[in-house]
CSV table of C-alpha atoms and ligand atoms in Angstrom, one decimal:
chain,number,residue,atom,x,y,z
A,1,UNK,CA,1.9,-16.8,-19.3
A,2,UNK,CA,0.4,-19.1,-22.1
A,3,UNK,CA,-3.1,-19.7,-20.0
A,4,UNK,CA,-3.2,-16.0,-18.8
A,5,UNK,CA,-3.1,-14.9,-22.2
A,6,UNK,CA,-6.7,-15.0,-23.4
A,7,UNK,CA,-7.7,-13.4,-20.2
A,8,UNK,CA,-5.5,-10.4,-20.8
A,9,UNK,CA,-6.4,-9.8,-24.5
A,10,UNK,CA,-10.4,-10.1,-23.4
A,11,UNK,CA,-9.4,-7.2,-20.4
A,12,UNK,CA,-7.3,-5.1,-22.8
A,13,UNK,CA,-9.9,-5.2,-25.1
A,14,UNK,CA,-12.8,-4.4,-22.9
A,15,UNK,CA,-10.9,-1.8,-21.0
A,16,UNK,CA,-11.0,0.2,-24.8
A,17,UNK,CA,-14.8,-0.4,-25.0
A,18,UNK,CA,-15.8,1.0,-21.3
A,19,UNK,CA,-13.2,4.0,-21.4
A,20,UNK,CA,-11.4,2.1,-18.3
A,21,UNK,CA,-8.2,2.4,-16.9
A,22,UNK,CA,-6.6,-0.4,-14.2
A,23,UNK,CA,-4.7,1.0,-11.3
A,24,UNK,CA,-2.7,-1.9,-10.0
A,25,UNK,CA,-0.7,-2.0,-6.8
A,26,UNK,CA,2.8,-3.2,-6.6
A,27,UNK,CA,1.9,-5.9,-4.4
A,28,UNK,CA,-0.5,-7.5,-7.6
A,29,UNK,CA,0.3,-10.9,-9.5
A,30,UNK,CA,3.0,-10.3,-12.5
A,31,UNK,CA,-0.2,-11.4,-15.1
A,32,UNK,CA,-1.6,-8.4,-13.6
A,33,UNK,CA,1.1,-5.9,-13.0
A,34,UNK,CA,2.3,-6.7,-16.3
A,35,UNK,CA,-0.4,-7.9,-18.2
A,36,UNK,CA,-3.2,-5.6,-18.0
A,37,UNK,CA,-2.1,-2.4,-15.4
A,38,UNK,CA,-2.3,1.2,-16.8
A,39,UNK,CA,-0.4,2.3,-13.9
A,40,UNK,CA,1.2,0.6,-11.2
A,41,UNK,CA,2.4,2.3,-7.8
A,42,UNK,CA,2.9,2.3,-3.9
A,43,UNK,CA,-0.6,3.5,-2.1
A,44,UNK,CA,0.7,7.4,-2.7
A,45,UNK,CA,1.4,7.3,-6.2
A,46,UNK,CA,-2.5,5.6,-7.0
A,47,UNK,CA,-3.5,8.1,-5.1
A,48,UNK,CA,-2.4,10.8,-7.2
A,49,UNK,CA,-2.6,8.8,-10.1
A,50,UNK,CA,-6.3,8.7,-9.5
A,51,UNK,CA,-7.1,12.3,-9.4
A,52,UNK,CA,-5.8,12.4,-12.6
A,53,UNK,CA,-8.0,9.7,-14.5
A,54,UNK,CA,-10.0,10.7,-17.4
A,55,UNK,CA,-11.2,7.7,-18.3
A,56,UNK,CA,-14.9,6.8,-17.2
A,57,UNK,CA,-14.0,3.7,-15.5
A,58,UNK,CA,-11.0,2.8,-12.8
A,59,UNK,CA,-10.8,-0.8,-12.3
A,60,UNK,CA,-8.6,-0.7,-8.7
A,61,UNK,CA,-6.2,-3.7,-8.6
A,62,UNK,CA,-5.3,-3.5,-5.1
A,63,UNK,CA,-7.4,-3.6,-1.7
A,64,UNK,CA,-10.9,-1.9,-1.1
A,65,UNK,CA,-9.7,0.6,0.7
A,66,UNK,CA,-7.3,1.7,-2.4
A,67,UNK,CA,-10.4,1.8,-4.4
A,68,UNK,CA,-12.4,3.8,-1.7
A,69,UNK,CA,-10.1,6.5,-1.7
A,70,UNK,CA,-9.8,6.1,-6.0
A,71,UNK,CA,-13.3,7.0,-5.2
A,72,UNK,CA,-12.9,9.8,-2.7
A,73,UNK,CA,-10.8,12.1,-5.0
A,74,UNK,CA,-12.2,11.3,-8.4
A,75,UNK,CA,-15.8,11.2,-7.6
A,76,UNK,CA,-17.5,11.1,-10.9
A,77,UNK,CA,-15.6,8.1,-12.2
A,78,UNK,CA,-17.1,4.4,-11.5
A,79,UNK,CA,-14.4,2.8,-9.5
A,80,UNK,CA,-14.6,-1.3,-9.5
A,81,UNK,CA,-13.6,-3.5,-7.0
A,82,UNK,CA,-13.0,-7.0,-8.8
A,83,UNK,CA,-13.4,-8.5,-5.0
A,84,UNK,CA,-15.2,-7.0,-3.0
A,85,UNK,CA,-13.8,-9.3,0.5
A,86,UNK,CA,-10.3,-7.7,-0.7
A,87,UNK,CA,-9.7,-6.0,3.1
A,88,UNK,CA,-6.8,-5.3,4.7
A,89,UNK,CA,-5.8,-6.4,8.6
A,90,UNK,CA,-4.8,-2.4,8.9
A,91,UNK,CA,-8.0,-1.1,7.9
A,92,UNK,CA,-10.3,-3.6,9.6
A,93,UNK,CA,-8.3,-2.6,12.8
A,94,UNK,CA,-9.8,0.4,13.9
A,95,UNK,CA,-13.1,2.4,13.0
A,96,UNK,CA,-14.0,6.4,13.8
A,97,UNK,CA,-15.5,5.2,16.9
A,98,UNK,CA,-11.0,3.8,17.8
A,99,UNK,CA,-10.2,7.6,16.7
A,100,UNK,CA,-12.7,9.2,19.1
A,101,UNK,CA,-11.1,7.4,21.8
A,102,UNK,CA,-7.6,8.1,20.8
A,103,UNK,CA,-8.7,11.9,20.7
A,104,UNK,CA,-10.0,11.8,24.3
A,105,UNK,CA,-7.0,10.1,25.4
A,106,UNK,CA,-5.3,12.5,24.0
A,107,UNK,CA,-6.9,16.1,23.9
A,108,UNK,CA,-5.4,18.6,21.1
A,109,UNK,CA,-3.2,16.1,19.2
A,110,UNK,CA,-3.7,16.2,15.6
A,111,UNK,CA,-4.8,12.8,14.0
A,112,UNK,CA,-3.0,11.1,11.7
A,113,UNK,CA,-4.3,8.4,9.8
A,114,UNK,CA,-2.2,5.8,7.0
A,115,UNK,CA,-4.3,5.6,3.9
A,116,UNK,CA,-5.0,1.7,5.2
A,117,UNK,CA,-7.8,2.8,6.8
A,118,UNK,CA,-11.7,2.9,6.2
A,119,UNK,CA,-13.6,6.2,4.4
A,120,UNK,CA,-14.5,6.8,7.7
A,121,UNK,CA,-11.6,6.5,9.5
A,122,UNK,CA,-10.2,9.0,6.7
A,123,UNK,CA,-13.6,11.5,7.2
A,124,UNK,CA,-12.4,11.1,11.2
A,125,UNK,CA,-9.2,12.2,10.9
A,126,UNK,CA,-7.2,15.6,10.7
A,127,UNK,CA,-4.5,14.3,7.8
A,128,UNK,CA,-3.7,10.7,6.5
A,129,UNK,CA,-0.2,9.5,5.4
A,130,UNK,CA,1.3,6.3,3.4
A,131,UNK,CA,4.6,4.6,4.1
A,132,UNK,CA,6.2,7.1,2.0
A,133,UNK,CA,5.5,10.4,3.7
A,134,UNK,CA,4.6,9.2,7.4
A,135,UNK,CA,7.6,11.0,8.9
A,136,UNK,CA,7.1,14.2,6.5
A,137,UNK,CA,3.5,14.3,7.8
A,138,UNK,CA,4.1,13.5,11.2
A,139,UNK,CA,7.0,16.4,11.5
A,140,UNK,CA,4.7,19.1,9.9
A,141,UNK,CA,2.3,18.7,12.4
A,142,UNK,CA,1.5,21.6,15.1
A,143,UNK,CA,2.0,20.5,18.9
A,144,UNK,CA,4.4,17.9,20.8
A,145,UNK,CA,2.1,15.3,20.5
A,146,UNK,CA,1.1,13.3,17.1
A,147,UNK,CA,-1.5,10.0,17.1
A,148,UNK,CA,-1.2,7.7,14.5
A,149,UNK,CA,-3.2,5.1,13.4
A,150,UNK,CA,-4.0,2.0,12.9
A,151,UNK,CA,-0.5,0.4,12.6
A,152,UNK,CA,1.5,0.6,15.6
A,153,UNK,CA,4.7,-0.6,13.6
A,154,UNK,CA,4.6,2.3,11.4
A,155,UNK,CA,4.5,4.7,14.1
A,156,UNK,CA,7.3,3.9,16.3
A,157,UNK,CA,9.5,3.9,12.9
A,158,UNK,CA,8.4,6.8,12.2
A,159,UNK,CA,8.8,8.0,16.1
A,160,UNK,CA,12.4,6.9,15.4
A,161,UNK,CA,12.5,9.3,12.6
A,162,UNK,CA,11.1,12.0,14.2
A,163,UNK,CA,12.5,12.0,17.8
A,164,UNK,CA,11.3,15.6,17.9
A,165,UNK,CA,7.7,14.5,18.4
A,166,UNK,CA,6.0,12.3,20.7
A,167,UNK,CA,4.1,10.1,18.5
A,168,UNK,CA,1.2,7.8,20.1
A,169,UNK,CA,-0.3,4.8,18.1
A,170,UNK,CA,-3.2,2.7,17.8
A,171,UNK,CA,-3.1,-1.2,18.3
A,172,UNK,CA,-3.0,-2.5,14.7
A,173,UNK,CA,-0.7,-4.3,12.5
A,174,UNK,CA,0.1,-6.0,8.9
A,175,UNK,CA,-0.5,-9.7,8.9
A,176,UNK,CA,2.1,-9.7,6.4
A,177,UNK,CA,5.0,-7.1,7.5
A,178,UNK,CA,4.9,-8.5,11.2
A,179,UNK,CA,5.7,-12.5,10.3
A,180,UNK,CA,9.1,-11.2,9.8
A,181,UNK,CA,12.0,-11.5,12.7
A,182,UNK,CA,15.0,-9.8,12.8
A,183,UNK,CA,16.1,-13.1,13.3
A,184,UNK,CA,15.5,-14.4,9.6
A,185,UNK,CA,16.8,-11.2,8.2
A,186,UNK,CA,20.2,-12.3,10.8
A,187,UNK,CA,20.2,-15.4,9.3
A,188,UNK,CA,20.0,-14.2,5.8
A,189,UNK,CA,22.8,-12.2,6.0
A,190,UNK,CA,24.6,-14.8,7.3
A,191,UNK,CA,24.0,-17.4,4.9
A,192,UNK,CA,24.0,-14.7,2.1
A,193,UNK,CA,27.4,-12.3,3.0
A,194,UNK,CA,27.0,-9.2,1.3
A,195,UNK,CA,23.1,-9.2,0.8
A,196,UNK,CA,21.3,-6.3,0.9
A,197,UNK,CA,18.2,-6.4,3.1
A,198,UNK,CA,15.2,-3.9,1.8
A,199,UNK,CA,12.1,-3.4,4.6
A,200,UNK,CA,8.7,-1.9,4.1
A,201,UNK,CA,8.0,-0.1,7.4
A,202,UNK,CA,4.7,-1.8,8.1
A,203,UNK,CA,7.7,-4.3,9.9
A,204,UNK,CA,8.5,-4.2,13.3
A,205,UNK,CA,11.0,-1.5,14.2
A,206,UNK,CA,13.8,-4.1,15.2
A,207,UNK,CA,13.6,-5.6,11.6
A,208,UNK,CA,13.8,-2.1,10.2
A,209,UNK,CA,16.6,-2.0,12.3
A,210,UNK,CA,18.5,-4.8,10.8
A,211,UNK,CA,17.5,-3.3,7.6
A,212,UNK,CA,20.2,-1.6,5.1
A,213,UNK,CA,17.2,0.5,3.8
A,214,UNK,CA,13.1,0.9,4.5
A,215,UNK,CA,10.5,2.3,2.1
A,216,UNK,CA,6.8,2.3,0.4
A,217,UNK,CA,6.7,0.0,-2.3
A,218,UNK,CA,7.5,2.3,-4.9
A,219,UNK,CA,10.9,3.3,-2.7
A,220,UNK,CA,12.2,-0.1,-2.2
A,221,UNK,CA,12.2,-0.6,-6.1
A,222,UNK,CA,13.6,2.6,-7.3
A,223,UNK,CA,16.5,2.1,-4.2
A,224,UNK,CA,17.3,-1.5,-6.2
A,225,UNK,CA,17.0,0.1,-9.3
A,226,UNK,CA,19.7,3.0,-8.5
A,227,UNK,CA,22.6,0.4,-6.2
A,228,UNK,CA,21.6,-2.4,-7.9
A,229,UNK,CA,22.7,-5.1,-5.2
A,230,UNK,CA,24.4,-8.6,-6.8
A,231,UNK,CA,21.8,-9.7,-3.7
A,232,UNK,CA,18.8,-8.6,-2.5
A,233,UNK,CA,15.8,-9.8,0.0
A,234,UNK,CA,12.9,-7.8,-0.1
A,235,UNK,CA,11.4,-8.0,3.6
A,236,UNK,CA,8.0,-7.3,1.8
A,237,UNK,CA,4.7,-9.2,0.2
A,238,UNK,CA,6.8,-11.4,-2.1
A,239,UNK,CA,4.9,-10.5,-5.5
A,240,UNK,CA,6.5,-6.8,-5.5
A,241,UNK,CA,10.4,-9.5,-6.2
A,242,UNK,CA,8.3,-10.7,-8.9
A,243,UNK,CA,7.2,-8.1,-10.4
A,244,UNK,CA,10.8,-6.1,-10.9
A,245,UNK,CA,12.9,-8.9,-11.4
A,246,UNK,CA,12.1,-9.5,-14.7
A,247,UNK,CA,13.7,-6.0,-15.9
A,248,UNK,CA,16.4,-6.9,-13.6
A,249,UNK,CA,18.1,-9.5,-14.3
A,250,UNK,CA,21.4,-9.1,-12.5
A,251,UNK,CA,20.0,-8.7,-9.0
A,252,UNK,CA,18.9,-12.0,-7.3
A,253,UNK,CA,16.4,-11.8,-5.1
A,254,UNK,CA,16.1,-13.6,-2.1
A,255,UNK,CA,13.9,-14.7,1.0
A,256,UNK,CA,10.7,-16.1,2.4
A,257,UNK,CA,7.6,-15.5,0.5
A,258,UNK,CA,4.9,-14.0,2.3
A,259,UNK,CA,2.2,-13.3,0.1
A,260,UNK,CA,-1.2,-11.1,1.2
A,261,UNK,CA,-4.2,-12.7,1.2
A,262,UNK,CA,-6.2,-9.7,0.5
A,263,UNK,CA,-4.6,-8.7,-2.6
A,264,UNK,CA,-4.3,-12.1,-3.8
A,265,UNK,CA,-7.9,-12.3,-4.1
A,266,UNK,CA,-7.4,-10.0,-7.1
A,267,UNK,CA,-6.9,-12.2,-10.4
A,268,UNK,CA,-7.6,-11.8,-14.1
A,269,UNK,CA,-10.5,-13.6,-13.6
A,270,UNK,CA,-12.6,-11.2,-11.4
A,271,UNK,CA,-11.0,-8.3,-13.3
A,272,UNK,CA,-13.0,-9.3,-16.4
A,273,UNK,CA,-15.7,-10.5,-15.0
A,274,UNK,CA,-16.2,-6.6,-13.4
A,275,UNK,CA,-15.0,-5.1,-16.4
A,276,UNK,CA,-17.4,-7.1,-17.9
A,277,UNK,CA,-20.7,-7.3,-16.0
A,278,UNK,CA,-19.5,-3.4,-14.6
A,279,UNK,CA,-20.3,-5.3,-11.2
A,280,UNK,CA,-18.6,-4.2,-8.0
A,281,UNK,CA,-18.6,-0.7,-8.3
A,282,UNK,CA,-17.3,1.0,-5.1
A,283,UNK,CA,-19.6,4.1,-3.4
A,284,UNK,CA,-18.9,6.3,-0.5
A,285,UNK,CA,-21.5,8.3,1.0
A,286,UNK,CA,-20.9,11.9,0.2
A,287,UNK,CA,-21.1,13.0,3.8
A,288,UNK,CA,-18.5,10.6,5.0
A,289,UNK,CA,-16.1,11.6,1.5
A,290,UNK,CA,-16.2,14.7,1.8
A,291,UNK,CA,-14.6,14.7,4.8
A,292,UNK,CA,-12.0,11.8,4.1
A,293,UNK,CA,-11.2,13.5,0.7
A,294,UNK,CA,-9.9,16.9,2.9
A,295,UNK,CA,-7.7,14.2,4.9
A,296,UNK,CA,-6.3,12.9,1.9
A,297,UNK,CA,-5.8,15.8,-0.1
A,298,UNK,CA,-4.0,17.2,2.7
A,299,UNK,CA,-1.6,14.6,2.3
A,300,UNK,CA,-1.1,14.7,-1.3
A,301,UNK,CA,-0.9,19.0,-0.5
A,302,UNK,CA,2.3,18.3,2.0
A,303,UNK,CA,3.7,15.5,0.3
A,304,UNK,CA,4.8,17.6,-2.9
B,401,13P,P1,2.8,1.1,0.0
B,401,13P,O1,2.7,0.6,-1.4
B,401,13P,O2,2.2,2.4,0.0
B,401,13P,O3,4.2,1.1,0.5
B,401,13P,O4,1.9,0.2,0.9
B,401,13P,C1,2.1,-1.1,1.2
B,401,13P,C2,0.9,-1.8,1.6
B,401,13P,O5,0.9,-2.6,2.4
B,401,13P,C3,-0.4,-1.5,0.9
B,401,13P,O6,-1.3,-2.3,1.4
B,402,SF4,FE1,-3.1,-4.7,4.4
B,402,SF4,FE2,-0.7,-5.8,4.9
B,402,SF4,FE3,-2.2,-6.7,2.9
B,402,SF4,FE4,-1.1,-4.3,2.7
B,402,SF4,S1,0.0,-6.2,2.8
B,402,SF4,S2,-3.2,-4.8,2.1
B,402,SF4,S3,-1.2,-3.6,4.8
B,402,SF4,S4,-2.7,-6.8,5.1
């Protein structure tokens, strides 16, 4: 903490002279998460969060497409990216030109798109969902049939959830969620009796299947907040263990450390260098927001 310290006095203090505010993901660095986030969250709660700003400035900790939709429902604010090449393999999947096709293949089925997606993936869709409402969406739509896009792991655990519908996905996937095997979490529990195995469902369904519980971000902490397992492995990016372990200190948490490569490109560094320069500001053609923002407002609409 020692060397991040200058850094996070200089961003607290220039956050107070721009009228900023940094919305941080879960899956950010503890300097960050701790050090210098407003408000911290799963890809829902920012969401929110972010229509509710009143500060001039957001400064999005967390992956461009976070930032887009930031953006999207708050407009008027300037919303900086501190790395611009901070993507994500879900949103870089597909484009509206993937959801045309999907639509032909599939004529009358209502489009629903995760938040990992482009501004004009949103603007192309009927609804978009995160990890935490994707089975409350998907079962409030009209007809049999549902798509979903981009990530095909989501959708079959969500078809799981909701056998009622016949859900149809898109080709696309987490680099980080689909490392993990059921195997490892097997041999976890082996090794570890009584562990408690937490997955995010961006994982393969047979992982969430070995799984004693799968959620957003934001779910997998408050479910080892309220049991509060002697053990627990995270089947997650590894920097969301980091960043709740401290206020937890009878819970060890174990497993393999997969980090994202995307939101590690976020540090303190490029943080005050945009807070600083007021570089990296993120736009979105109205035409194309407009759109996208009825998708995503939808969503926040259902989800309460
Ligand atoms: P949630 O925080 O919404 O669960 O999303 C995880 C994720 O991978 C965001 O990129
Ligand atoms: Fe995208 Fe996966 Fe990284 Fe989340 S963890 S930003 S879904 S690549």
């Amino acid at each position: 903490w020692a060397i991040h310290a200058p850094y996070v006095r200089a961003i607290n203090q220039l956050k107070k002279d721009r009228n900023a505010v940094v919305l941080a993901h879960n899956y950010m660095t503890p300097q960050i998460y701790h050090g210098i986030a407003d408000v911290v969250g799963d890809s829902l709660q920012l969401a929110i969060r972010a229509t509710e700003v009143e500060a001039q400035v957001i400064v999005q900790c967390g992956v461009h497409f976070m930032a887009e939709t930031s953006k999207i429902l708050n407009p008027a604010k300037t919303v900086l990216m501190p790395d611009m090449q901070a993507g994500c393999s879900l949103a870089e999947s597909i484009t509206a030109d993937g959801i045309a096709q999907m639509r032909a293949r599939y004529p009358g089925a209502p489009v629903v798109s995760y938040v990992n997606t482009t501004a004009e993936v949103k603007a192309a869709s009927d609804i978009c969902c995160t990890s935490a409402n994707a089975a409350q969406i998907v079962a409030a739509m009209e007809g049999d049939t549902v798509i979903m896009t981009p990530d095909k792991w989501l959708a079959q655990n969500v078809a799981r959830q909701v056998p009622q519908k016949r859900v149809v996905w898109w080709d696309g996937a987490c680099i980080v969620h689909e490392q993990f095997t059921a195997q490892d979490l097997r041999d976890f529990r082996d090794w570890n009796p009584g562990l408690k195995i937490i997955a995010h469902p961006e994982c393969p369904p047979e992982v969430v299947a070995e799984a004693d519980f799968a959620g957003s971000t934001s779910g997998i902490q408050s479910w080892v907040e309220r049991e509060m397992p002697r053990q627990v492995m995270l089947v997650t990016e590894c920097s969301m263990a980091s960043n709740i372990s401290d206020s937890l200190p009878d819970v060890e948490f174990l497993g393999p450390c997969n980090m994202c490569p995307y939101m590690q490109k976020i540090t303190l560094e490029k943080v005050l260098w945009s807070l600083h320069s007021m570089t990296g500001a993120v736009e979105v053609d109205p035409a194309v927001a407009e759109p996208a923002r009825r998708a995503v407002q939808r969503m926040i609409d259902l989800s309460q």
